[in-house]
Steps between C-alpha positions, in 0.01 A plus 500: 500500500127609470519571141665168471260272688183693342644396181537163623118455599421627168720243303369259742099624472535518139666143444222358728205706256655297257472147608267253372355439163577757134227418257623542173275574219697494183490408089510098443826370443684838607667468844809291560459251764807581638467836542231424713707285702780690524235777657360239719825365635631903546236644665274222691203628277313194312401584148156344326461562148170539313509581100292656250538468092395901427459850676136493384477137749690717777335786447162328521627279806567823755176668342311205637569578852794175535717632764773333682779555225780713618714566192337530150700523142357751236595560179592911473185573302310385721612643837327832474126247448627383821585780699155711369318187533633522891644168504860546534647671881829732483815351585705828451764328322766792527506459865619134474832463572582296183329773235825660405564139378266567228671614202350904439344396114244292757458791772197693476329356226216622330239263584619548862662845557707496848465132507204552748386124412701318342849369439639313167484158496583329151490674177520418112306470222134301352530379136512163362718195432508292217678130445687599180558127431127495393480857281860656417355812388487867587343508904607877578134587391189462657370424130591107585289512822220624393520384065663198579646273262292132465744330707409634816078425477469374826804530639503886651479587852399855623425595789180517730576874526370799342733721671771283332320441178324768425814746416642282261200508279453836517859599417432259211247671346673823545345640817605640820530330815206651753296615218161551560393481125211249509611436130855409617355174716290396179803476288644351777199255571533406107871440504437220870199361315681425169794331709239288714545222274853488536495541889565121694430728827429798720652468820776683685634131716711236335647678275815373606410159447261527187850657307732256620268184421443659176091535563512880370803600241417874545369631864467869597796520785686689683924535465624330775218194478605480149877434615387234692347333241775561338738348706257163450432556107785671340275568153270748727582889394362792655335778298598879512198581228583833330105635608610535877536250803373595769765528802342437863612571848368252801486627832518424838211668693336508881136340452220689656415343833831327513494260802898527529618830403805482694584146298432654221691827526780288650527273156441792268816682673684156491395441124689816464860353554656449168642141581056432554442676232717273250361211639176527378613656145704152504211286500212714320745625242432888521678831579456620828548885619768487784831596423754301571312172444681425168775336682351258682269398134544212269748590223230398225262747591763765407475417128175299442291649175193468758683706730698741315231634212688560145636859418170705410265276682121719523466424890207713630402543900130564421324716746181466730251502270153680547206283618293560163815274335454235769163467434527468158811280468266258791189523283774378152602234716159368588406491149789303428432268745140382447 
């Protein structure tokens, strides 16, 4: 009867830790709505979201000092910046009771061995979609990004990224991701200058919208966006270019200074159940990592091209890369952007 009624204060301590406000600070356009209120309605815990367009924006956000955001949403190349850069606090992920829900591909991953910081959120892939009712032509190449043919001057899209940018015009001019070869970034700087011309816009918001009104007929994207477009514009195709797409990993992390751990921990654990899980793959349109989830997902996410990649598809998880490539893939960017 002890053991029993300690174990009742500590459901009942921890449940009151927990109460009041989750402050949410995630990628534009990412989080279902009604995940949030399922959470809400669950657990008592209210939910405020706050989004960013980039990790560079995040990064640069918690580097400033901003505090009061309790769960923040990395990409896996990124995490280790965060953890050395002391911005990120453990959340011990194996000791949640929902981490054997995580299927063991996503368990102890490199960028995060033992899970110390992180659990997976969303993952996929970053290439780029074209509307194949304008150009009909060969897209699995980054050759029509960045050579384009004259029917796309002023109608591109690419992101306001070099993280996301920046590997695609390396692997076109035959380099390696994380290179430090300040002759890589000038052939890379060449190839972004020559396609200026062609480029409507740099941003990383409204791409949704700018594809489906037609106000950019080739955007850099990501695989599950890209089905949503889809879904609005049926001549929009995904590109698996043959130089290597980057694949990407988002995660769910513990914010340093988090003003509600407990929330925090509590929705990270509950994110965990595969029926949660399935609901937010259902409205972003990406793979999640808990097993199980599949049943509970929308049938067309089972076979979608964005979703499924073709047989022999060059998806590569790119790694942490050294500072020295930071600084010189920030300093191509500038350039760019004068």
């Amino acid at each position: 009867m002890k053991v029993a009624l300690s174990l009742f204060t500590a459901l009942l301590l921890s449940a009151a830790l927990a109460q009041g406000e989750l402050r949410l600070y995630n990628w534009t356009g990412y989080t279902s709505q009604e995940l949030l209120q399922k959470f809400e309605a669950e657990t008592g815990i209210r939910v405020s979201l706050d989004t960013y367009d980039s990790n560079e924006t995040l990064l640069a956000k918690l580097k400033s000092g901003a505090t009061g955001y309790d769960i923040v949403v990395p990409s896996h190349n990124f995490v280790q910046i965060f953890v050395s850069e002391g911005l990120l606090e453990p959340i011990h992920a194996s000791e949640m009771a929902n981490y054997s829900n995580i299927d063991e591909r996503w368990r102890n991953p490199d960028w995060d061995p033992g899970n110390v910081y992180t659990v997976p959120w969303q993952w996929g892939t970053t290439s780029f979609a074209v509307d194949t009712a304008l150009y009909d032509g060969d897209i699995d190449t980054y050759e029509v990004l960045f050579n384009p043919p004259e029917v796309f001057r002023g109608r591109i899209g690419m992101f306001d990224s070099w993280d996301e940018v920046l590997p695609m015009a390396l692997r076109y001019t035959g380099s390696e991701i994380c290179t430090t070869d300040p002759e890589a970034f000038r052939r890379a700087l060449e190839v972004l200058e020559a396609q200026e011309p062609y480029v409507k816009v740099y941003t990383s918001e409204g791409i949704l919208e700018n594809m489906i009104a037609g106000e950019t007929a080739m955007n850099t994207y990501w695989n599950g966006a890209t089905m949503r477009v889809r879904a609005e514009r049926p001549t929009v195709r995904y590109a698996y270019p043959v130089e290597g797409v980057s694949g990407w990993m988002d995660n769910l992390a513990l914010a340093r200074g988090a003003p509600n751990k407990e929330a925090a921990l509590t929705f990270i654990n509950w994110f965990l159940e595969p029926e949660n899980a399935a609901l937010q793959s259902n409205f972003a349109r990406y793979a999640n990592a808990v097993s199980g989830a599949e049943a509970f997902m929308d049938e067309p996410l089972r076979t979608a091209p964005e979703i499924v990649p073709p047989e022999g598809a060059n998806i590569i998880f790119s790694p942490t890369c050294p500072e020295e490539y930071i600084r010189l893939a920030d300093r191509v960017w500038t350039r760019l952007k004068q």
